[in-house]
Coordinates of C-alpha atoms and ligand atoms in Angstrom, one line a residue:
M1 CA -32.6 46.4 0.8
C2 CA -34.7 43.5 1.9
G3 CA -37.8 43.9 4.0
I4 CA -38.6 42.0 7.1
V5 CA -41.9 41.6 9.0
G6 CA -43.0 39.8 12.2
Y7 CA -46.4 39.2 13.8
I8 CA -47.7 37.8 17.1
G9 CA -51.4 37.5 17.5
K10 CA -54.6 35.6 16.8
R11 CA -55.3 36.7 13.3
E12 CA -54.5 34.5 10.3
I13 CA -50.7 34.7 10.5
K14 CA -49.8 33.9 6.9
H15 CA -52.1 36.6 5.7
Q16 CA -50.6 39.1 8.1
L17 CA -47.1 38.4 7.0
I18 CA -47.8 38.4 3.3
E19 CA -49.7 41.7 3.5
G20 CA -46.9 43.2 5.5
L21 CA -44.4 41.9 2.9
R22 CA -46.5 43.4 0.1
E23 CA -45.9 46.8 1.6
L24 CA -42.2 46.2 1.7
E25 CA -41.8 44.5 -1.7
Y26 CA -40.3 47.7 -3.1
R27 CA -37.2 47.0 -0.8
G28 CA -36.4 43.8 -2.7
Y29 CA -38.2 41.2 -4.7
D30 CA -35.8 38.5 -5.7
S31 CA -37.5 36.0 -3.5
A32 CA -39.6 35.9 -0.4
G33 CA -40.4 33.6 2.5
I34 CA -42.2 33.1 5.8
A35 CA -42.0 30.9 8.9
V36 CA -45.0 30.5 11.1
M37 CA -45.1 29.0 14.6
Q38 CA -48.1 27.6 16.4
E39 CA -48.3 25.3 19.3
G40 CA -44.6 24.9 19.3
E41 CA -44.4 23.7 15.7
I42 CA -42.9 25.8 12.8
R43 CA -43.8 25.7 9.1
A44 CA -41.7 27.6 6.6
F45 CA -42.3 28.4 2.9
K46 CA -40.1 30.1 0.4
A47 CA -40.4 31.1 -3.3
V48 CA -38.2 32.7 -5.9
G49 CA -39.4 35.9 -7.6
K50 CA -42.1 38.2 -6.6
L51 CA -44.4 37.8 -3.6
A52 CA -47.2 36.4 -5.8
N53 CA -45.2 33.2 -6.1
L54 CA -45.1 32.8 -2.3
E55 CA -48.8 33.5 -2.2
E56 CA -49.4 30.7 -4.7
K57 CA -47.2 28.3 -2.8
T58 CA -49.0 29.0 0.5
K59 CA -52.5 29.1 -0.8
N60 CA -53.6 25.9 1.1
F61 CA -51.9 26.9 4.3
E62 CA -53.7 28.8 7.0
T63 CA -53.6 29.2 10.8
R64 CA -56.2 29.6 13.5
G65 CA -55.6 31.1 16.9
L66 CA -52.6 32.4 18.6
G67 CA -49.2 32.1 17.0
A68 CA -46.1 34.0 15.8
G69 CA -44.5 34.4 12.4
I70 CA -41.7 36.1 10.6
G71 CA -41.3 37.0 6.9
H72 CA -38.8 38.4 4.4
T73 CA -38.6 39.8 1.0
R74 CA -35.1 39.7 -0.5
W75 CA -32.7 41.8 -2.5
A76 CA -29.8 39.4 -3.0
T77 CA -26.4 40.4 -1.7
H78 CA -24.7 37.1 -0.9
G79 CA -25.7 34.3 -3.3
K80 CA -28.0 34.3 -6.2
P81 CA -31.8 34.7 -5.9
T82 CA -32.6 31.0 -5.4
E83 CA -35.0 29.3 -3.0
L84 CA -32.1 28.0 -0.9
N85 CA -30.8 31.5 -0.5
A86 CA -34.2 32.9 0.3
H87 CA -35.1 33.7 4.0
P88 CA -36.1 32.4 6.5
H89 CA -32.9 30.3 7.0
M90 CA -33.3 27.3 9.2
G91 CA -31.3 25.4 11.7
E92 CA -32.5 22.2 13.5
Y93 CA -35.4 23.9 15.3
S94 CA -35.1 27.7 14.6
Y95 CA -35.7 30.1 11.8
V96 CA -34.2 33.5 11.1
V97 CA -34.8 36.5 8.8
H98 CA -32.3 39.3 8.4
N99 CA -31.8 42.6 6.6
G100 CA -28.3 43.9 6.3
I101 CA -24.9 42.3 5.9
I102 CA -22.9 40.2 8.4
E103 CA -19.4 41.2 7.6
N104 CA -17.6 38.4 9.5
Y105 CA -19.9 35.6 8.3
R106 CA -17.0 33.8 6.6
E107 CA -15.1 33.4 9.9
I108 CA -18.2 32.2 11.7
K109 CA -19.1 29.9 9.0
E110 CA -15.7 28.3 8.9
R111 CA -15.7 27.8 12.6
L112 CA -19.1 26.3 12.6
E113 CA -18.3 24.0 9.7
K114 CA -15.3 22.7 11.6
E115 CA -17.7 21.8 14.4
G116 CA -19.8 19.8 12.0
V117 CA -22.6 22.3 11.0
Q118 CA -23.9 21.9 7.5
F119 CA -24.9 25.0 5.5
L120 CA -27.5 25.0 2.9
S121 CA -27.2 28.5 1.4
Q122 CA -24.6 30.9 0.2
T123 CA -25.9 33.7 2.4
D124 CA -24.3 35.5 5.2
T125 CA -27.6 35.2 7.2
E126 CA -27.5 31.5 7.7
V127 CA -24.7 31.8 10.2
I128 CA -27.1 33.5 12.6
V129 CA -29.4 30.6 13.0
H130 CA -26.6 28.0 13.4
L131 CA -24.7 30.1 15.8
F132 CA -27.8 30.5 17.9
E133 CA -28.3 26.8 18.1
K134 CA -24.7 26.3 19.0
E135 CA -25.0 28.8 21.8
M136 CA -28.2 27.0 23.0
E137 CA -26.0 23.9 23.6
T138 CA -24.0 25.8 26.3
K139 CA -26.4 28.5 27.5
G140 CA -29.7 26.6 27.6
D141 CA -31.7 29.8 27.8
P142 CA -32.9 31.1 24.4
F143 CA -32.5 34.8 25.1
D144 CA -29.0 34.3 26.5
A145 CA -28.1 32.3 23.4
F146 CA -29.6 34.9 21.2
K147 CA -27.7 37.8 22.9
S148 CA -24.5 35.8 22.7
T149 CA -25.1 35.2 19.0
I150 CA -25.7 38.9 18.3
D151 CA -22.6 39.9 20.2
Q152 CA -20.5 37.9 17.8
L153 CA -21.9 39.5 14.6
D154 CA -20.1 42.4 12.8
G155 CA -21.8 44.5 10.2
A156 CA -25.4 45.7 9.8
Y157 CA -28.5 43.8 10.8
A158 CA -32.1 43.8 11.6
V159 CA -32.8 40.2 12.8
L160 CA -35.9 38.3 13.8
L161 CA -35.7 34.7 15.1
L162 CA -38.2 32.1 15.9
T163 CA -37.3 28.9 17.8
R164 CA -39.3 25.9 18.9
K165 CA -37.5 26.3 22.3
A166 CA -39.6 29.4 23.0
P167 CA -43.2 29.1 21.8
D168 CA -45.0 32.2 20.4
T169 CA -41.8 34.3 21.0
I170 CA -39.9 36.5 18.5
F171 CA -36.3 37.4 19.3
F172 CA -35.2 40.6 17.7
A173 CA -32.0 42.7 17.3
R174 CA -31.1 45.8 15.3
K175 CA -27.8 47.5 14.4
G176 CA -27.5 49.7 11.3
S177 CA -30.5 48.3 9.4
P178 CA -34.0 49.7 10.1
M179 CA -36.6 47.9 12.2
I180 CA -39.7 49.1 13.9
I181 CA -41.9 47.3 16.4
G182 CA -45.6 48.1 16.7
R183 CA -48.5 47.1 19.0
N184 CA -52.2 47.8 19.4
G185 CA -54.9 47.5 22.0
E186 CA -55.7 43.9 20.9
G187 CA -52.4 42.6 22.2
E188 CA -51.0 42.1 18.7
I189 CA -47.3 42.8 18.0
F190 CA -45.9 43.7 14.6
F191 CA -42.4 44.1 13.3
A192 CA -41.4 45.8 10.0
S193 CA -38.5 47.4 8.2
S194 CA -40.5 50.6 7.8
D195 CA -43.8 52.2 8.9
A196 CA -45.8 51.2 5.8
P197 CA -46.9 47.7 6.9
L198 CA -47.8 48.9 10.3
I199 CA -50.2 51.7 9.2
G200 CA -53.7 50.7 10.0
E201 CA -52.5 47.8 12.1
A202 CA -50.5 49.1 15.0
T203 CA -51.6 52.1 17.1
E204 CA -48.1 52.8 18.5
V205 CA -44.6 52.1 17.4
A206 CA -41.1 52.1 18.7
Y207 CA -38.1 52.9 16.5
M208 CA -35.3 50.7 17.8
E209 CA -31.9 52.2 18.5
D210 CA -28.8 50.6 17.2
G211 CA -27.6 47.9 19.5
T212 CA -31.2 46.9 20.7
V213 CA -31.7 43.3 21.4
G214 CA -34.8 41.7 23.0
Y215 CA -37.8 39.3 22.7
V216 CA -41.5 39.6 22.7
S217 CA -44.3 37.1 23.4
P218 CA -48.0 37.4 24.4
E219 CA -46.7 37.7 28.0
G220 CA -44.7 40.8 27.4
L221 CA -41.8 42.6 25.8
H222 CA -38.2 42.8 26.9
A223 CA -35.6 45.0 25.3
E224 CA -31.9 45.9 26.2
P225 CA -29.9 47.9 26.8
V226 CA -32.5 50.7 26.7
E227 CA -36.3 50.3 27.0
L228 CA -38.3 50.9 23.8
Q229 CA -40.1 54.2 23.7
F230 CA -43.5 53.8 22.0
V231 CA -45.0 56.8 20.1
P232 CA -48.5 57.0 18.4
L233 CA -48.5 55.9 14.8
S234 CA -50.6 58.0 12.5
G235 CA -51.5 57.7 8.8
D236 CA -54.0 55.7 6.9
K237 CA -53.7 52.7 4.6
M238 CA -55.3 54.5 1.6
T239 CA -52.5 57.0 1.3
A240 CA -50.2 54.0 0.8
Q241 CA -52.2 52.4 -2.0
K242 CA -52.2 53.1 -5.8
G243 CA -55.4 55.1 -5.8
G244 CA -56.4 54.1 -9.4
Y245 CA -53.0 54.7 -11.1
R246 CA -51.3 51.9 -13.0
F247 CA -48.2 52.2 -10.9
F248 CA -47.0 53.9 -7.7
M249 CA -44.6 55.8 -9.8
E250 CA -47.4 57.3 -11.8
K251 CA -49.3 58.2 -8.7
E252 CA -46.3 59.8 -7.2
I253 CA -45.6 61.9 -10.3
Y254 CA -49.2 63.1 -10.1
E255 CA -48.9 63.8 -6.4
Q256 CA -46.0 66.2 -6.8
Y257 CA -48.0 69.4 -7.0
Q258 CA -49.7 68.6 -3.7
V259 CA -46.8 67.3 -1.7
I260 CA -44.6 70.3 -2.8
G261 CA -47.2 72.5 -1.0
D262 CA -46.5 70.5 2.2
T263 CA -42.8 71.0 1.7
M264 CA -43.3 74.7 1.6
I265 CA -46.0 75.2 4.2
G266 CA -44.8 77.2 7.2
R267 CA -41.4 77.7 5.6
V268 CA -42.1 79.9 2.5
L269 CA -43.6 83.1 3.9
D270 CA -44.6 86.2 2.1
E271 CA -41.3 88.0 2.7
D272 CA -39.1 85.4 4.1
I273 CA -38.0 81.8 4.4
L274 CA -38.2 80.2 7.8
F275 CA -36.7 76.9 8.9
E276 CA -37.7 76.3 12.5
E277 CA -35.3 73.3 12.4
L278 CA -32.3 75.6 12.1
D279 CA -31.4 77.9 15.0
E280 CA -29.0 80.8 15.0
A281 CA -26.3 79.1 17.1
F282 CA -26.3 76.1 14.8
L283 CA -25.5 78.2 11.8
N284 CA -22.9 80.5 13.4
G285 CA -19.4 80.1 11.9
I286 CA -20.7 78.3 8.8
E287 CA -18.8 79.6 5.7
R288 CA -19.1 76.8 3.2
I289 CA -21.3 73.8 2.4
K290 CA -20.6 70.3 1.5
L291 CA -23.5 68.3 0.1
C292 CA -23.3 64.5 0.0
A293 CA -25.7 61.9 -1.4
C294 CA -26.3 59.1 -3.8
G295 CA -28.3 58.6 -7.0
T296 CA -31.2 60.9 -7.5
S297 CA -30.5 62.7 -4.2
Y298 CA -27.0 63.5 -5.5
H299 CA -28.7 65.1 -8.5
A300 CA -30.8 67.3 -6.2
A301 CA -27.5 68.2 -4.4
L302 CA -25.8 69.1 -7.7
T303 CA -28.7 71.3 -8.7
S304 CA -28.6 73.2 -5.5
S305 CA -24.8 73.8 -5.8
Y306 CA -25.6 76.3 -8.6
L307 CA -28.3 78.0 -6.4
F308 CA -26.1 78.3 -3.3
E309 CA -23.2 79.8 -5.1
R310 CA -25.4 82.2 -7.1
Q311 CA -27.7 83.3 -4.3
A312 CA -25.9 82.9 -1.1
K313 CA -22.4 83.3 -2.5
M314 CA -21.2 80.4 -0.5
P315 CA -18.5 77.9 -1.8
V316 CA -20.3 74.6 -2.2
N317 CA -19.0 71.3 -3.1
V318 CA -20.9 68.1 -3.9
E319 CA -19.8 64.6 -3.2
I320 CA -21.1 61.2 -4.2
A321 CA -21.2 59.5 -0.8
S322 CA -19.6 56.2 -1.9
E323 CA -16.6 58.2 -3.2
F324 CA -16.4 60.6 -0.3
R325 CA -16.0 57.7 2.2
Y326 CA -12.6 56.6 0.9
K327 CA -11.0 59.7 -0.5
E328 CA -9.6 60.8 2.8
P329 CA -11.4 64.2 2.5
L330 CA -10.1 67.4 4.0
L331 CA -12.8 68.7 6.3
T332 CA -12.9 72.0 8.0
T333 CA -15.3 72.9 10.8
D334 CA -16.6 76.0 9.1
T335 CA -18.4 73.6 6.7
L336 CA -22.0 72.6 7.0
F337 CA -22.2 69.0 6.0
V338 CA -25.5 68.3 4.3
V339 CA -26.6 64.8 3.5
I340 CA -29.6 64.3 1.3
S341 CA -31.5 61.0 1.3
Q342 CA -35.1 60.0 0.5
S343 CA -35.0 56.9 2.6
G344 CA -32.6 58.0 5.3
E345 CA -31.1 54.5 5.3
T346 CA -28.6 54.6 2.4
A347 CA -25.5 53.0 3.8
D348 CA -23.0 55.1 2.0
T349 CA -24.7 58.4 2.9
L350 CA -25.0 57.3 6.5
E351 CA -21.3 56.4 6.8
A352 CA -20.3 59.7 5.2
L353 CA -22.5 61.4 7.8
K354 CA -20.7 59.6 10.6
M355 CA -17.3 60.6 9.1
A356 CA -18.4 64.3 9.1
K357 CA -19.6 64.1 12.7
E358 CA -16.4 62.5 13.8
A359 CA -14.5 65.3 12.2
G360 CA -16.5 67.8 14.3
L361 CA -18.6 69.3 11.4
K362 CA -22.1 70.5 12.0
T363 CA -24.4 68.2 10.1
L364 CA -27.8 68.6 8.5
A365 CA -30.0 65.9 6.9
I366 CA -32.5 66.6 4.2
C367 CA -34.7 63.5 4.3
N368 CA -38.1 62.2 3.6
V369 CA -38.3 59.6 6.4
D370 CA -38.6 60.8 10.0
N371 CA -36.8 58.6 12.6
S372 CA -34.7 57.0 9.9
S373 CA -31.1 56.3 10.7
I374 CA -29.8 59.4 9.0
V375 CA -32.3 61.7 10.7
R376 CA -31.4 60.3 14.1
L377 CA -27.7 60.8 13.5
A378 CA -27.7 64.3 12.0
D379 CA -27.5 67.3 14.3
A380 CA -30.4 68.9 12.5
T381 CA -33.0 67.7 9.9
I382 CA -35.3 69.3 7.4
L383 CA -37.9 66.8 6.4
T384 CA -39.0 67.0 2.8
R385 CA -42.6 65.9 3.5
A386 CA -43.1 64.0 0.2
G387 CA -45.1 61.2 1.9
I388 CA -44.3 57.6 1.4
E389 CA -42.6 57.0 -1.9
K390 CA -43.0 53.5 -3.1
G391 CA -41.8 53.5 -6.7
V392 CA -38.2 52.5 -6.8
A393 CA -37.6 55.3 -9.3
S394 CA -37.6 58.4 -7.1
T395 CA -39.9 61.2 -8.4
K396 CA -41.7 63.2 -5.7
A397 CA -38.8 62.8 -3.3
F398 CA -36.5 64.4 -5.8
A399 CA -39.0 67.3 -6.4
T400 CA -39.2 68.0 -2.7
Q401 CA -35.5 67.7 -2.1
V402 CA -34.8 70.3 -4.8
M403 CA -37.5 72.5 -3.3
V404 CA -36.0 72.3 0.2
L405 CA -32.5 73.1 -1.2
W406 CA -33.8 76.0 -3.2
M407 CA -35.4 77.3 -0.1
L408 CA -32.2 76.7 1.9
S409 CA -30.1 78.7 -0.6
L410 CA -32.4 81.6 -0.1
F411 CA -32.4 81.2 3.6
F412 CA -28.6 81.5 3.6
A413 CA -28.7 84.3 1.0
K414 CA -30.9 86.3 3.4
K415 CA -28.7 85.5 6.4
R416 CA -25.6 86.5 4.6
Q417 CA -27.3 89.5 3.0
T418 CA -26.2 88.4 -0.5
I419 CA -29.4 89.2 -2.3
P420 CA -31.4 92.4 -2.3
Q421 CA -34.8 92.2 -0.6
E422 CA -36.5 92.9 -3.9
T423 CA -34.8 89.8 -5.5
M424 CA -35.8 87.8 -2.4
L425 CA -39.4 88.8 -2.9
D426 CA -39.3 87.8 -6.6
E427 CA -37.8 84.4 -5.7
L428 CA -40.6 83.8 -3.1
R429 CA -43.2 84.7 -5.6
Y430 CA -41.9 82.4 -8.2
M431 CA -41.5 79.7 -5.6
S432 CA -45.2 80.0 -4.7
Y433 CA -46.0 79.2 -8.4
V434 CA -44.3 75.8 -8.3
P435 CA -47.4 73.7 -7.3
K436 CA -49.4 75.2 -10.2
V437 CA -46.5 74.5 -12.6
L438 CA -46.2 70.9 -11.5
Q439 CA -49.9 70.5 -12.0
K440 CA -49.9 72.1 -15.5
S441 CA -46.9 70.0 -16.5
L442 CA -49.0 66.9 -16.3
E443 CA -50.9 68.1 -19.4
V444 CA -48.1 66.7 -21.6
H445 CA -48.7 63.1 -20.3
E446 CA -50.7 62.1 -23.4
K447 CA -48.0 63.5 -25.7
C448 CA -45.3 61.6 -23.8
R449 CA -47.4 58.4 -24.1
R450 CA -47.7 58.9 -27.9
L451 CA -44.1 59.8 -28.4
S452 CA -42.8 56.9 -26.3
K453 CA -43.4 54.4 -29.1
R454 CA -40.7 56.1 -31.2
Y455 CA -38.1 55.7 -28.5
L456 CA -38.0 52.0 -27.8
H457 CA -34.8 51.1 -29.7
G458 CA -31.6 52.8 -30.8
H459 CA -28.2 52.5 -29.2
G460 CA -28.6 55.1 -26.6
F461 CA -30.0 58.4 -25.2
F462 CA -28.1 61.6 -24.4
F463 CA -29.9 63.9 -22.0
I464 CA -28.3 67.3 -22.3
G465 CA -28.7 70.6 -20.5
R466 CA -26.7 73.5 -19.1
D467 CA -26.4 74.9 -15.6
I468 CA -29.2 73.5 -13.3
F469 CA -30.5 71.7 -16.4
F470 CA -27.3 69.6 -16.4
P471 CA -28.2 67.8 -13.1
L472 CA -31.7 67.6 -14.5
A473 CA -30.3 65.9 -17.6
L474 CA -28.4 63.4 -15.3
E475 CA -31.6 62.8 -13.5
G476 CA -33.6 62.2 -16.7
A477 CA -31.0 59.7 -17.9
L478 CA -31.0 57.9 -14.6
K479 CA -34.8 57.7 -14.5
L480 CA -34.9 56.3 -18.0
K481 CA -32.2 53.7 -17.5
E482 CA -33.6 52.5 -14.2
I483 CA -37.0 51.6 -15.5
S484 CA -36.6 51.0 -19.2
Y485 CA -33.1 49.3 -19.1
L486 CA -32.2 51.4 -22.2
H487 CA -28.8 53.0 -22.2
A488 CA -29.0 56.7 -21.3
E489 CA -26.4 59.3 -20.2
G490 CA -26.7 62.8 -19.0
Y491 CA -24.2 65.4 -20.1
P492 CA -23.6 69.2 -19.8
A493 CA -24.6 70.3 -23.3
G494 CA -21.3 72.1 -23.8
E495 CA -19.4 68.9 -23.2
M496 CA -20.6 67.0 -26.2
K497 CA -17.9 68.2 -28.5
H498 CA -15.3 66.9 -26.1
G499 CA -16.0 63.3 -27.0
P500 CA -19.6 62.0 -26.6
I501 CA -20.6 63.6 -30.0
A502 CA -18.6 60.8 -31.6
L503 CA -21.5 58.5 -30.9
A504 CA -24.0 60.7 -32.8
D505 CA -26.0 59.1 -35.6
A506 CA -29.7 58.6 -36.3
E507 CA -30.0 55.9 -33.7
L508 CA -28.7 58.1 -31.0
F509 CA -31.6 60.0 -29.3
T510 CA -30.8 63.4 -27.9
I511 CA -33.2 64.6 -25.3
A512 CA -32.4 68.3 -25.2
L513 CA -33.5 70.5 -22.3
M514 CA -33.8 73.9 -23.8
P515 CA -35.1 76.4 -21.2
K516 CA -35.7 80.0 -22.4
T517 CA -34.6 81.6 -19.2
L518 CA -31.1 80.2 -19.0
L519 CA -28.4 80.0 -21.7
Y520 CA -30.9 79.2 -24.5
D521 CA -28.7 80.2 -27.4
K522 CA -25.7 78.3 -26.0
T523 CA -27.7 75.2 -25.5
K524 CA -29.3 75.6 -29.0
S525 CA -25.8 75.7 -30.6
N526 CA -24.9 72.4 -28.9
V527 CA -28.1 70.8 -30.1
E528 CA -27.4 72.0 -33.6
E529 CA -24.0 70.4 -33.5
L530 CA -25.7 67.1 -32.6
S531 CA -28.4 67.5 -35.2
A532 CA -25.7 68.2 -37.9
R533 CA -24.3 64.7 -37.0
D534 CA -27.7 63.2 -37.6
S535 CA -28.6 62.5 -34.0
T536 CA -32.4 62.3 -33.5
I537 CA -33.5 65.2 -31.4
L538 CA -36.3 65.4 -29.0
A539 CA -36.4 69.0 -27.8
I540 CA -38.1 70.0 -24.6
S541 CA -38.6 73.7 -24.7
P542 CA -41.1 76.6 -24.6
E543 CA -39.8 77.7 -28.0
M544 CA -40.2 75.8 -31.2
F545 CA -36.9 74.6 -32.6
E546 CA -36.8 73.9 -36.3
L547 CA -34.2 71.2 -36.2
A548 CA -36.0 69.0 -33.6
D549 CA -37.4 65.7 -34.9
D550 CA -39.8 65.6 -32.0
F551 CA -40.9 68.3 -29.7
I552 CA -42.5 68.7 -26.3
L553 CA -43.7 72.2 -25.8
T554 CA -43.4 73.5 -22.3
H555 CA -45.1 76.6 -20.8
P556 CA -43.3 79.9 -20.9
H557 CA -42.0 80.9 -17.5
K558 CA -40.0 83.8 -16.1
H559 CA -37.8 81.8 -13.7
P560 CA -35.4 79.0 -14.5
M561 CA -36.6 76.9 -11.5
L562 CA -40.1 76.9 -12.9
E563 CA -38.8 75.6 -16.2
F564 CA -36.8 73.1 -14.2
F565 CA -39.8 71.7 -12.4
E566 CA -41.8 71.5 -15.6
M567 CA -39.1 69.7 -17.5
M568 CA -38.6 67.4 -14.6
V569 CA -42.2 66.2 -14.9
V570 CA -41.7 65.7 -18.7
E571 CA -38.7 63.5 -18.1
Q572 CA -40.5 61.4 -15.5
L573 CA -43.6 60.9 -17.7
L574 CA -41.6 60.1 -20.8
S575 CA -39.3 57.6 -19.0
M576 CA -42.3 55.9 -17.4
E577 CA -44.3 55.6 -20.7
I578 CA -41.3 54.2 -22.5
A579 CA -40.8 51.6 -19.8
I580 CA -44.5 50.7 -19.7
R581 CA -44.5 50.2 -23.5
L582 CA -41.5 47.9 -23.1
G583 CA -43.6 45.9 -20.7
N584 CA -41.5 46.6 -17.6
D585 CA -42.7 46.8 -14.0
V586 CA -41.8 50.4 -13.4
D587 CA -42.4 50.2 -9.6
M588 CA -40.0 47.2 -9.2
P589 CA -37.4 47.4 -11.9
R590 CA -34.9 44.6 -12.1
N591 CA -31.7 44.6 -9.9
L592 CA -32.8 47.7 -7.9
A593 CA -34.1 48.2 -4.4
K594 CA -35.8 51.3 -2.8
S595 CA -33.5 51.5 0.2
V596 CA -29.9 50.7 -0.4
T597 CA -28.6 49.7 3.0
V598 CA -25.5 48.0 1.8
E599 CA -22.2 49.4 0.5
Ligands
LIG1 O1 -32.8 57.0 -0.2 P1 -31.7 57.8 -0.9 O2 -32.2 59.0 -1.5 O3 -30.5 58.0 -0.1 O4 -31.3 56.9 -2.2 C1 -30.3 57.2 -3.0 C2 -30.3 56.4 -4.3 O5 -30.2 55.1 -4.0 C3 -31.7 56.7 -5.0 O6 -31.9 58.0 -5.3 C4 -31.7 55.9 -6.4 O7 -30.8 56.4 -7.3 C5 -33.1 55.9 -6.9 N1 -33.4 54.6 -7.4 C6 -33.3 56.9 -8.0 O8 -34.5 56.8 -8.7

């Protein structure tokens, strides 16, 4: 949620900040702003809506020579998306940008108001800049005042502050919200909420630990309580661009067959599954698994619960992280606590992980972002290797999560000797077909584009499936609602008659996942029940179904997971085409953010 950037150097500062924010716009895009300091003076600009509005507003402003700047793209938490609530927030002579939530902002605000400070916004962030200037009155030294300010904040934050009292200096602090600092041989300094804006700019980066506070100027860098450790930054800008596709989401759907190969490489062997990340001692004593995640990552977890129980004969339970946190869960130390997160920054998942650690459980993160907060906290991590995912609607991250979890279920099956070697070899063989299947699934894109025009109205969508196709139905419904804003729900096909079928009529669209390898006849009966009540049926299946109003024919496969991956692509393409036809920005759908770092 929210993205922040900072820059110190001689290049045109506005351009540097806006280009950095462009890379982070997926984190929030209600409003954006920058503050730029040169020769001791600060100019600030803010605009509601997307970054293009800020660009327009600053088109006649440019800098020459050395200076410093900070920028922010917002996903509103406290206060509406207005210009006054946009960052940077200003005091008399200082400006601040912040990502996270200051939990005790009301107390601080009340205290400062009693002392005569006037607030302009409804945000929690504004207290930081006023508190800093109050502290300056007694401390005199900007860094002492900044430290004392940060000490008084509860909650999560990544903060950058500019003040006229310290020319060309950026003060920074981080706790619970991501922030990275980068530098290069030209003496330039960069800050950002994730790697993306730094790629191609910084040559090395430091991932700040929680509790870090410091400042940087052209004269040098100071950080407390531990020095920052810089590591080389690799990657090139091109991989982070759209590469000819209309949307990042589309590009990411098309990339799946390649990135899934990266997920498997070195792990899926001819006769075995290998996870170098997991050593024997770590797994000793593990008898059960608890999977915990949010949103799409939760759907990946739910999918794997069928696989773990079926293959590895392990009791598995799956938790939505925001529910898990407050249910006073009973945790036993023979449980492996697995968190799944694309971003590695989801607040609920991170907190659930902390709870599991405190209860003494062994913890494993399945994550796409190395060095993210979740990765750093978990005892072990399996990276999904999907590459940067920019579309807010998760696609390739989901595919790679499911793949890692399928691999992990076999890894445990082998360790626990619950499947014969012959079955293991079959599973590995089918697994190796997945990249090809993902590639071939793209052939239905044109069909999805054409069909999309028939699904722009109605009073709702039911995505239905059985077994692993039930979580896939949930995922299909989530994808569609996120980007099309149409009402969609996922259900186990067998559950319809217990209530939801009451909604069936010609304006209710049923998207039926009808794989041939798993419970085909059972699912078919459920679809027939809906068809008999006049629901419009779009069947996705390798077998023609006479009652379907529309049909997307998939390839015949011999393994349910291959059907799963193919139908996943169909759902993604169909949702995307419906949303595009409705004129929506599928990469930045309304009300959502890529990384949900608030509760
Ligand atoms: O980064 P995470 O995987 O932890 O995020 C969890 C959810 O916020 C995320 O999957 C969300 O549901 C996506 N927008 C789905 O497309």
